[in-house]
């Protein structure tokens, strides 16, 4: 999606086996449009060579404070001039200690000290090194100094032990850096989102459901979290990964989704109903598998509660956003739903554009009329919707 287009990043690599993941991270940054300059410490260069980063970034990689390629001998300043961020991944225990104490005895630590841009670090070390009070003190100090600390993760380590200290995977770090550059338009807001289909059981193996993949709702959850909101996602049965930083509640049926939303709703400022909730459920689901018979079968279905309508009708409702998927007369039906449920904003999408796919074409309907968005990947559409909600709710932008 070229989300990092035009961004200048310095990628610092210190000594740790996770340095191999930094090569993949460099590739993801470059593929997404960023200009990347790699700076390796002496021990970092023992794990992965500068030539690897030079080949992946298309730029010289640096290790030495006294590198003669820099005509004015000011590598420690010149390399971060115009940088949008320095990202150190992996950041070893030793390097974190240096940063916390302002030491600058090699090129990377000097660049970090002389910088005029945000510093992001991804710690990676053995679990005992991570748990050591000295490391914990250093990390606390760095956070107080405004350094952004991503991870570490818990799991199996190269040394054979299991615990905290693994560096986050390259894809996760990439996602975090993209999120870091998004405007924080919903900072401090609490957002509740429903996503995916619901499944209404008929017997233990069959039921009524629909083709919603959850992609649109999950993209909105990610976009809201990137915008600084604290996000709770109530998800029907889908196979989507949870966006980083989002708190997820899994449900199956409309009744479960209804109960989960009602438990959370008092604590939210914005409610977005993206789920394709089944309007009906079998009146009498049976415990045993229904046996096939050679005659037509009748199933009685009864209506499910309308979650969005109930939230919007609360005495002090959150800012409510509905979705409407139609296969024709989109504006007429979507605006009808907006009026009926008394919603400030409805997002209309054609079923044939939005259901199941990776992109969507939506129209935003509010009191001021219709705002059509161009067809785009769901994450891009989600960011535009979040921008519109931020504007409508008067959220402070940064
Ligand atoms: O999941 P994807 O594959 O990415 O597809 C996304 C989507 C097409 C499902 C999504 O963009 C979308 O349009 N969702 C709403 C589908 C719809 O038309 O719902 P509806 O007309 O039944 O309901 C209108 C609104 O009321 C929706 O916000 C819905 O979440 C809400 N609703 C509906 C019924 C119900 N019982 N409770 C509800 O909260």
Tab-separated table of C-alpha atoms and ligand atoms in Angstrom:
chain	number	residue	atom	x	y	z
A	1	UNK	CA	0.000	0.000	0.000
A	2	UNK	CA	3.109	2.236	0.042
A	3	UNK	CA	2.189	3.518	3.501
A	4	UNK	CA	5.786	4.542	4.195
A	5	UNK	CA	6.232	6.370	0.911
A	6	UNK	CA	8.655	9.263	1.339
A	7	UNK	CA	9.702	8.244	4.860
A	8	UNK	CA	13.424	8.232	5.703
A	9	UNK	CA	14.293	5.542	8.217
A	10	UNK	CA	17.571	4.681	9.892
A	11	UNK	CA	17.582	0.985	10.780
A	12	UNK	CA	20.000	0.216	13.615
A	13	UNK	CA	21.119	-3.389	14.061
A	14	UNK	CA	22.864	-4.458	17.266
A	15	UNK	CA	24.389	-7.800	18.254
A	16	UNK	CA	21.842	-10.574	18.654
A	17	UNK	CA	20.638	-13.570	16.714
A	18	UNK	CA	17.408	-11.674	15.946
A	19	UNK	CA	19.535	-9.569	13.555
A	20	UNK	CA	18.415	-11.954	10.807
A	21	UNK	CA	14.865	-10.612	11.254
A	22	UNK	CA	16.187	-7.075	10.677
A	23	UNK	CA	17.050	-8.048	7.103
A	24	UNK	CA	13.388	-8.959	6.495
A	25	UNK	CA	12.298	-5.743	8.207
A	26	UNK	CA	14.558	-3.701	5.900
A	27	UNK	CA	12.962	-5.449	2.927
A	28	UNK	CA	9.428	-4.694	4.138
A	29	UNK	CA	10.270	-1.020	4.727
A	30	UNK	CA	11.830	-0.632	1.266
A	31	UNK	CA	9.006	-2.520	-0.461
A	32	UNK	CA	6.564	-0.119	1.151
A	33	UNK	CA	8.309	2.974	-0.207
A	34	UNK	CA	10.653	4.006	2.639
A	35	UNK	CA	14.260	5.055	2.125
A	36	UNK	CA	16.276	2.944	4.561
A	37	UNK	CA	19.841	3.461	5.731
A	38	UNK	CA	21.209	0.616	7.861
A	39	UNK	CA	23.700	1.235	10.663
A	40	UNK	CA	25.203	-1.830	12.347
A	41	UNK	CA	27.152	-2.062	15.564
A	42	UNK	CA	30.343	-4.138	15.467
A	43	UNK	CA	28.535	-7.100	17.035
A	44	UNK	CA	25.467	-6.596	14.832
A	45	UNK	CA	27.746	-6.968	11.796
A	46	UNK	CA	28.962	-10.321	13.152
A	47	UNK	CA	25.445	-11.738	12.844
A	48	UNK	CA	24.431	-10.243	9.459
A	49	UNK	CA	26.848	-8.459	7.166
A	50	UNK	CA	26.520	-4.832	6.013
A	51	UNK	CA	26.486	-6.164	2.445
A	52	UNK	CA	23.100	-7.827	3.141
A	53	UNK	CA	21.571	-4.503	4.159
A	54	UNK	CA	23.271	-2.649	1.312
A	55	UNK	CA	21.728	-5.091	-1.165
A	56	UNK	CA	18.275	-4.953	0.447
A	57	UNK	CA	18.094	-1.175	0.880
A	58	UNK	CA	20.035	-0.025	-2.183
A	59	UNK	CA	22.000	2.302	0.117
A	60	UNK	CA	25.446	2.000	1.686
A	61	UNK	CA	25.319	0.360	5.121
A	62	UNK	CA	27.380	1.911	7.909
A	63	UNK	CA	29.265	0.570	10.902
A	64	UNK	CA	32.126	2.940	11.658
A	65	UNK	CA	32.122	6.373	13.235
A	66	UNK	CA	35.241	7.183	11.192
A	67	UNK	CA	33.993	5.904	7.829
A	68	UNK	CA	35.997	7.748	5.150
A	69	UNK	CA	33.040	7.595	2.720
A	70	UNK	CA	31.515	10.507	4.652
A	71	UNK	CA	33.494	13.485	3.285
A	72	UNK	CA	33.081	15.722	6.357
A	73	UNK	CA	33.619	12.903	8.874
A	74	UNK	CA	30.233	13.711	10.385
A	75	UNK	CA	28.544	10.339	9.873
A	76	UNK	CA	27.247	10.538	13.445
A	77	UNK	CA	25.125	13.539	12.491
A	78	UNK	CA	24.650	13.371	8.735
A	79	UNK	CA	22.983	9.945	8.690
A	80	UNK	CA	20.012	11.101	10.741
A	81	UNK	CA	19.574	14.508	9.088
A	82	UNK	CA	16.092	14.415	7.576
A	83	UNK	CA	15.315	11.021	9.153
A	84	UNK	CA	11.696	10.474	10.186
A	85	UNK	CA	12.698	7.865	12.779
A	86	UNK	CA	15.526	5.656	13.971
A	87	UNK	CA	14.446	2.076	14.529
A	88	UNK	CA	16.857	-0.191	16.408
A	89	UNK	CA	15.975	-3.852	15.824
A	90	UNK	CA	17.254	-5.894	17.482
A	91	UNK	CA	18.168	-3.718	20.469
A	92	UNK	CA	20.442	-5.750	22.773
A	93	UNK	CA	20.506	-5.397	26.575
A	94	UNK	CA	23.877	-3.679	26.270
A	95	UNK	CA	22.589	-1.200	23.699
A	96	UNK	CA	19.497	-0.360	25.793
A	97	UNK	CA	21.817	0.278	28.747
A	98	UNK	CA	23.911	2.621	26.628
A	99	UNK	CA	20.846	4.512	25.413
A	100	UNK	CA	19.459	4.840	28.932
A	101	UNK	CA	22.716	6.389	30.129
A	102	UNK	CA	23.439	8.562	27.106
A	103	UNK	CA	26.622	6.729	26.170
A	104	UNK	CA	27.902	7.283	22.658
A	105	UNK	CA	30.973	5.216	21.851
A	106	UNK	CA	30.118	3.932	18.379
A	107	UNK	CA	28.280	5.166	15.298
A	108	UNK	CA	24.789	3.874	16.187
A	109	UNK	CA	24.768	5.035	19.808
A	110	UNK	CA	26.141	8.434	18.716
A	111	UNK	CA	23.402	8.763	16.083
A	112	UNK	CA	20.763	7.964	18.693
A	113	UNK	CA	22.151	10.632	21.006
A	114	UNK	CA	22.523	13.282	18.298
A	115	UNK	CA	19.114	12.660	16.720
A	116	UNK	CA	16.262	15.062	16.093
A	117	UNK	CA	13.622	12.388	15.361
A	118	UNK	CA	11.699	9.677	17.233
A	119	UNK	CA	13.616	6.612	18.414
A	120	UNK	CA	11.928	3.190	18.296
A	121	UNK	CA	13.595	0.113	19.805
A	122	UNK	CA	12.749	-3.583	19.552
A	123	UNK	CA	14.481	-5.364	22.440
A	124	UNK	CA	15.818	-8.889	21.885
A	125	UNK	CA	17.734	-10.890	24.460
A	126	UNK	CA	17.801	-13.966	26.687
A	127	UNK	CA	14.927	-14.012	29.192
A	128	UNK	CA	17.197	-13.617	32.236
A	129	UNK	CA	18.855	-10.573	30.686
A	130	UNK	CA	15.391	-9.105	30.026
A	131	UNK	CA	14.140	-9.851	33.559
A	132	UNK	CA	17.264	-8.474	35.196
A	133	UNK	CA	16.359	-5.404	37.278
A	134	UNK	CA	19.101	-3.414	35.518
A	135	UNK	CA	17.485	-3.995	32.100
A	136	UNK	CA	14.025	-3.260	33.498
A	137	UNK	CA	15.344	0.005	35.006
A	138	UNK	CA	16.917	0.961	31.691
A	139	UNK	CA	13.746	0.246	29.727
A	140	UNK	CA	11.657	2.261	32.213
A	141	UNK	CA	14.068	5.175	31.847
A	142	UNK	CA	13.907	4.975	28.049
A	143	UNK	CA	10.091	5.032	28.090
A	144	UNK	CA	10.225	8.079	30.393
A	145	UNK	CA	12.603	9.693	27.889
A	146	UNK	CA	10.011	9.232	25.128
A	147	UNK	CA	11.633	6.255	23.402
A	148	UNK	CA	9.079	3.886	21.878
A	149	UNK	CA	9.675	0.302	23.004
A	150	UNK	CA	8.090	-2.445	20.869
A	151	UNK	CA	8.018	-5.872	22.512
A	152	UNK	CA	9.694	-8.102	23.356
A	153	UNK	CA	7.554	-11.172	22.880
A	154	UNK	CA	7.486	-14.347	24.885
A	155	UNK	CA	8.353	-17.754	23.442
A	156	UNK	CA	11.141	-20.136	22.561
A	157	UNK	CA	14.552	-18.489	22.471
A	158	UNK	CA	17.699	-19.201	20.436
A	159	UNK	CA	19.483	-20.207	23.679
A	160	UNK	CA	16.954	-23.015	24.163
A	161	UNK	CA	15.083	-21.326	27.025
A	162	UNK	CA	11.482	-20.152	26.921
A	163	UNK	CA	10.315	-16.768	28.184
A	164	UNK	CA	10.194	-13.017	27.521
A	165	UNK	CA	12.889	-11.594	25.298
A	166	UNK	CA	12.175	-12.698	21.727
A	167	UNK	CA	12.157	-9.838	19.272
A	168	UNK	CA	8.770	-9.264	17.618
A	169	UNK	CA	8.530	-10.708	14.109
A	170	UNK	CA	9.449	-8.394	11.221
A	171	UNK	CA	5.831	-8.198	10.000
A	172	UNK	CA	4.620	-7.122	13.467
A	173	UNK	CA	7.341	-4.477	13.765
A	174	UNK	CA	6.524	-3.200	10.300
A	175	UNK	CA	2.844	-2.891	11.260
A	176	UNK	CA	3.802	-0.989	14.428
A	177	UNK	CA	5.969	1.468	12.507
A	178	UNK	CA	3.200	2.085	9.962
A	179	UNK	CA	0.798	2.680	12.874
A	180	UNK	CA	3.298	5.022	14.521
A	181	UNK	CA	3.158	7.351	11.505
A	182	UNK	CA	-0.663	7.489	11.391
A	183	UNK	CA	-2.236	10.682	12.805
A	184	UNK	CA	-3.570	10.115	16.356
A	185	UNK	CA	-7.056	11.416	15.574
A	186	UNK	CA	-8.881	9.303	18.157
A	187	UNK	CA	-6.377	9.569	20.996
A	188	UNK	CA	-8.084	8.842	24.312
A	189	UNK	CA	-11.298	7.554	22.684
A	190	UNK	CA	-12.813	4.136	23.437
A	191	UNK	CA	-14.168	2.385	20.379
A	192	UNK	CA	-16.348	-0.746	20.298
A	193	UNK	CA	-16.680	-2.582	16.983
A	194	UNK	CA	-18.630	-5.651	15.834
A	195	UNK	CA	-17.271	-7.652	12.891
A	196	UNK	CA	-17.834	-10.792	10.849
A	197	UNK	CA	-20.937	-12.943	10.492
A	198	UNK	CA	-22.905	-14.644	13.225
A	199	UNK	CA	-23.696	-18.372	13.151
A	200	UNK	CA	-27.158	-19.476	14.231
A	201	UNK	CA	-27.132	-23.153	15.136
A	202	UNK	CA	-29.784	-25.476	13.816
A	203	UNK	CA	-28.224	-28.633	15.220
A	204	UNK	CA	-24.658	-29.437	16.451
A	205	UNK	CA	-23.184	-29.295	12.927
A	206	UNK	CA	-25.432	-27.032	10.858
A	207	UNK	CA	-26.649	-23.489	11.023
A	208	UNK	CA	-27.569	-20.221	9.321
A	209	UNK	CA	-24.769	-17.776	8.526
A	210	UNK	CA	-23.488	-15.493	5.750
A	211	UNK	CA	-20.344	-14.781	3.754
A	212	UNK	CA	-18.890	-11.937	5.835
A	213	UNK	CA	-15.143	-12.535	6.257
A	214	UNK	CA	-14.609	-9.978	9.021
A	215	UNK	CA	-11.999	-8.131	6.926
A	216	UNK	CA	-13.816	-4.764	6.940
A	217	UNK	CA	-14.452	-4.815	10.699
A	218	UNK	CA	-10.919	-5.942	11.509
A	219	UNK	CA	-9.501	-3.209	9.236
A	220	UNK	CA	-11.591	-0.648	11.146
A	221	UNK	CA	-10.334	-2.000	14.459
A	222	UNK	CA	-6.751	-1.672	13.243
A	223	UNK	CA	-7.335	1.839	11.864
A	224	UNK	CA	-8.975	2.982	15.118
A	225	UNK	CA	-6.095	1.556	17.179
A	226	UNK	CA	-3.562	3.220	14.875
A	227	UNK	CA	-5.449	6.475	15.427
A	228	UNK	CA	-4.774	6.179	19.162
A	229	UNK	CA	-8.124	4.778	20.345
A	230	UNK	CA	-8.500	1.956	22.813
A	231	UNK	CA	-10.407	-0.629	20.799
A	232	UNK	CA	-12.594	-3.607	21.705
A	233	UNK	CA	-13.598	-5.870	18.844
A	234	UNK	CA	-16.516	-8.277	19.178
A	235	UNK	CA	-15.917	-10.808	16.414
A	236	UNK	CA	-18.180	-13.475	14.976
A	237	UNK	CA	-16.640	-16.755	13.726
A	238	UNK	CA	-13.851	-15.603	11.361
A	239	UNK	CA	-10.226	-16.541	10.735
A	240	UNK	CA	-8.692	-13.048	10.893
A	241	UNK	CA	-5.629	-12.241	13.016
A	242	UNK	CA	-6.311	-9.770	15.842
A	243	UNK	CA	-4.827	-6.344	15.039
A	244	UNK	CA	-2.033	-5.397	17.464
A	245	UNK	CA	-3.219	-3.590	20.554
A	246	UNK	CA	-6.887	-4.495	20.023
A	247	UNK	CA	-8.812	-6.366	22.683
A	248	UNK	CA	-10.919	-9.105	21.064
A	249	UNK	CA	-14.017	-10.955	22.252
A	250	UNK	CA	-15.010	-13.981	20.150
A	251	UNK	CA	-18.673	-14.875	19.825
A	252	UNK	CA	-20.667	-17.217	17.623
A	253	UNK	CA	-24.360	-16.285	17.597
A	254	UNK	CA	-26.210	-12.972	17.417
A	255	UNK	CA	-27.404	-13.476	21.000
A	256	UNK	CA	-23.782	-13.874	22.164
A	257	UNK	CA	-22.743	-10.801	20.157
A	258	UNK	CA	-25.636	-8.862	21.678
A	259	UNK	CA	-24.627	-9.893	25.216
A	260	UNK	CA	-20.949	-9.036	24.636
A	261	UNK	CA	-21.798	-5.593	23.215
A	262	UNK	CA	-24.211	-4.799	26.065
A	263	UNK	CA	-21.489	-5.680	28.593
A	264	UNK	CA	-19.025	-3.267	26.948
A	265	UNK	CA	-21.169	-0.454	25.619
A	266	UNK	CA	-21.370	1.734	28.732
A	267	UNK	CA	-17.603	2.182	28.512
A	268	UNK	CA	-17.367	3.287	24.896
A	269	UNK	CA	-17.459	6.650	23.128
A	270	UNK	CA	-17.928	5.302	19.612
A	271	UNK	CA	-19.787	2.158	18.482
A	272	UNK	CA	-19.315	0.839	14.947
A	273	UNK	CA	-21.556	-2.037	13.809
A	274	UNK	CA	-19.761	-3.700	10.914
A	275	UNK	CA	-20.981	-7.225	11.630
A	276	UNK	CA	-23.394	-8.887	9.264
A	277	UNK	CA	-25.600	-10.048	12.137
A	278	UNK	CA	-28.114	-12.758	11.212
A	279	UNK	CA	-31.543	-11.197	11.429
A	280	UNK	CA	-33.107	-14.539	12.403
A	281	UNK	CA	-32.173	-17.694	14.301
A	282	UNK	CA	-33.776	-21.144	14.359
A	283	UNK	CA	-36.456	-21.039	17.018
A	284	UNK	CA	-35.631	-24.496	18.324
A	285	UNK	CA	-32.044	-25.653	17.745
A	286	UNK	CA	-31.784	-29.351	18.507
A	287	UNK	CA	-29.133	-31.173	20.485
A	288	UNK	CA	-28.822	-34.163	18.118
A	289	UNK	CA	-27.852	-34.074	14.456
A	290	UNK	CA	-30.973	-33.839	12.307
A	291	UNK	CA	-31.452	-37.005	10.245
A	292	UNK	CA	-32.138	-36.806	6.529
A	293	UNK	CA	-35.655	-37.660	5.453
A	294	UNK	CA	-37.097	-37.833	1.950
A	295	UNK	CA	-39.596	-35.036	2.486
A	296	UNK	CA	-39.396	-31.209	2.731
A	297	UNK	CA	-38.314	-29.887	6.108
A	298	UNK	CA	-39.734	-26.841	7.825
A	299	UNK	CA	-37.602	-24.684	10.085
A	300	UNK	CA	-39.195	-21.989	12.189
A	301	UNK	CA	-36.944	-18.953	12.606
A	302	UNK	CA	-37.377	-16.035	14.953
A	303	UNK	CA	-35.890	-12.526	14.932
A	304	UNK	CA	-32.631	-11.694	16.660
A	305	UNK	CA	-32.248	-8.480	18.654
A	306	UNK	CA	-30.999	-5.524	16.599
A	307	UNK	CA	-27.786	-4.694	18.449
A	308	UNK	CA	-27.067	-1.389	16.746
A	309	UNK	CA	-30.641	-0.118	17.115
A	310	UNK	CA	-30.578	-1.002	20.820
A	311	UNK	CA	-27.248	0.769	21.384
A	312	UNK	CA	-28.431	3.863	19.484
A	313	UNK	CA	-31.636	3.972	21.580
A	314	UNK	CA	-29.773	4.112	24.907
A	315	UNK	CA	-30.442	7.242	26.978
A	316	UNK	CA	-26.854	8.401	26.479
A	317	UNK	CA	-25.709	6.540	23.390
A	318	UNK	CA	-22.149	6.509	22.106
A	319	UNK	CA	-21.547	7.983	18.640
A	320	UNK	CA	-23.129	5.196	16.559
A	321	UNK	CA	-22.012	4.161	13.093
A	322	UNK	CA	-23.900	1.557	11.070
A	323	UNK	CA	-23.008	-0.324	7.915
A	324	UNK	CA	-25.416	-1.243	5.151
A	325	UNK	CA	-24.630	-3.817	2.485
A	326	UNK	CA	-27.105	-3.752	-0.392
A	327	UNK	CA	-27.073	-5.174	-3.870
A	328	UNK	CA	-28.995	-2.234	-5.414
A	329	UNK	CA	-30.420	1.205	-4.577
A	330	UNK	CA	-27.600	1.590	-2.062
A	331	UNK	CA	-28.230	5.199	-1.099
A	332	UNK	CA	-31.984	4.745	-0.657
A	333	UNK	CA	-31.690	1.675	1.588
A	334	UNK	CA	-28.640	2.865	3.527
A	335	UNK	CA	-30.184	6.262	4.227
A	336	UNK	CA	-33.402	4.464	5.223
A	337	UNK	CA	-31.449	2.433	7.830
A	338	UNK	CA	-29.762	5.607	9.074
A	339	UNK	CA	-33.101	7.362	9.587
A	340	UNK	CA	-34.828	4.328	11.101
A	341	UNK	CA	-32.077	3.630	13.651
A	342	UNK	CA	-31.428	7.379	14.200
A	343	UNK	CA	-27.711	7.111	13.431
A	344	UNK	CA	-25.406	10.060	12.762
A	345	UNK	CA	-23.443	8.046	10.182
A	346	UNK	CA	-24.049	5.021	7.953
A	347	UNK	CA	-21.499	3.470	5.626
A	348	UNK	CA	-23.126	2.019	2.522
A	349	UNK	CA	-21.393	-0.634	0.444
A	350	UNK	CA	-22.545	-2.800	-2.414
A	351	UNK	CA	-22.549	-6.483	-1.437
A	352	UNK	CA	-20.765	-7.297	-4.686
A	353	UNK	CA	-17.943	-4.831	-3.759
A	354	UNK	CA	-17.515	-5.389	-0.035
A	355	UNK	CA	-18.433	-8.903	1.025
A	356	UNK	CA	-15.468	-11.219	1.455
A	357	UNK	CA	-12.987	-9.294	-0.712
A	358	UNK	CA	-9.860	-7.321	0.167
A	359	UNK	CA	-11.146	-3.987	-1.111
A	360	UNK	CA	-14.359	-2.043	-0.850
A	361	UNK	CA	-16.253	0.869	-2.400
A	362	UNK	CA	-18.213	2.816	0.185
A	363	UNK	CA	-20.377	5.897	0.504
A	364	UNK	CA	-20.590	7.751	3.822
A	365	UNK	CA	-24.073	9.063	4.606
A	366	UNK	CA	-24.598	11.655	7.306
A	367	UNK	CA	-26.731	14.739	7.957
A	368	UNK	CA	-24.722	16.678	5.400
A	369	UNK	CA	-25.363	14.189	2.600
A	370	UNK	CA	-23.346	11.579	0.734
A	371	UNK	CA	-19.550	11.355	0.588
A	372	UNK	CA	-18.374	8.801	-1.954
A	373	UNK	CA	-14.958	7.199	-1.454
A	374	UNK	CA	-12.934	5.731	-4.304
A	375	UNK	CA	-12.516	1.924	-4.427
A	376	UNK	CA	-9.546	0.995	-2.207
A	377	UNK	CA	-8.102	-1.761	0.005
A	378	UNK	CA	-10.197	-2.194	3.162
A	379	UNK	CA	-7.508	-0.752	5.451
A	380	UNK	CA	-7.353	2.422	3.377
A	381	UNK	CA	-11.167	2.684	3.395
A	382	UNK	CA	-11.129	2.091	7.160
A	383	UNK	CA	-8.617	4.898	7.743
A	384	UNK	CA	-10.787	7.291	5.715
A	385	UNK	CA	-13.885	6.290	7.739
A	386	UNK	CA	-11.963	6.801	11.006
A	387	UNK	CA	-10.879	10.250	9.746
A	388	UNK	CA	-14.524	11.108	9.036
A	389	UNK	CA	-15.657	9.865	12.462
A	390	UNK	CA	-12.876	11.889	14.123
A	391	UNK	CA	-14.070	14.988	12.291
A	392	UNK	CA	-17.728	14.384	13.166
A	393	UNK	CA	-16.988	13.736	16.826
A	394	UNK	CA	-14.666	16.715	17.081
A	395	UNK	CA	-11.756	14.530	18.180
A	396	UNK	CA	-8.531	16.414	18.584
A	397	UNK	CA	-6.026	15.628	15.832
A	398	UNK	CA	-2.289	15.503	16.277
B	1	LIG	O1	-16.742	-8.943	6.569
B	1	LIG	P1	-16.429	-8.546	5.146
B	1	LIG	O2	-16.318	-9.733	4.221
B	1	LIG	O3	-15.230	-7.638	5.066
B	1	LIG	O4	-17.673	-7.722	4.590
B	1	LIG	C1	-18.016	-6.498	5.170
B	1	LIG	C2	-19.535	-6.267	5.174
B	1	LIG	C3	-20.051	-6.196	3.748
B	1	LIG	C4	-20.247	-7.370	5.943
B	1	LIG	C5	-19.730	-4.900	5.927
B	1	LIG	O5	-19.074	-3.899	5.221
B	1	LIG	C6	-21.207	-4.529	6.046
B	1	LIG	O6	-21.776	-3.907	5.179
B	1	LIG	N1	-21.865	-4.909	7.189
B	1	LIG	C7	-23.287	-4.694	7.447
B	1	LIG	C8	-24.120	-5.700	6.708
B	1	LIG	C9	-25.600	-5.320	6.670
B	1	LIG	O7	-26.120	-4.943	5.685
B	1	LIG	O8	-26.173	-5.350	7.794
B	1	LIG	P2	-27.762	-5.040	8.057
B	1	LIG	O9	-28.397	-4.286	6.985
B	1	LIG	O10	-28.358	-6.322	8.422
B	1	LIG	O11	-27.622	-4.137	9.331
B	1	LIG	C10	-27.440	-2.741	9.323
B	1	LIG	C11	-26.622	-2.376	10.526
B	1	LIG	O12	-27.230	-2.865	11.735
B	1	LIG	C12	-25.216	-2.950	10.532
B	1	LIG	O13	-24.378	-1.980	11.082
B	1	LIG	C13	-25.323	-4.178	11.427
B	1	LIG	O14	-24.076	-4.469	12.078
B	1	LIG	C14	-26.379	-3.757	12.439
B	1	LIG	N2	-27.205	-4.868	12.923
B	1	LIG	C15	-28.023	-5.551	12.088
B	1	LIG	C16	-28.826	-6.577	12.583
B	1	LIG	C17	-28.758	-6.893	13.953
B	1	LIG	N3	-29.497	-7.869	14.454
B	1	LIG	N4	-27.945	-6.214	14.757
B	1	LIG	C18	-27.151	-5.219	14.268
B	1	LIG	O15	-26.377	-4.606	15.015
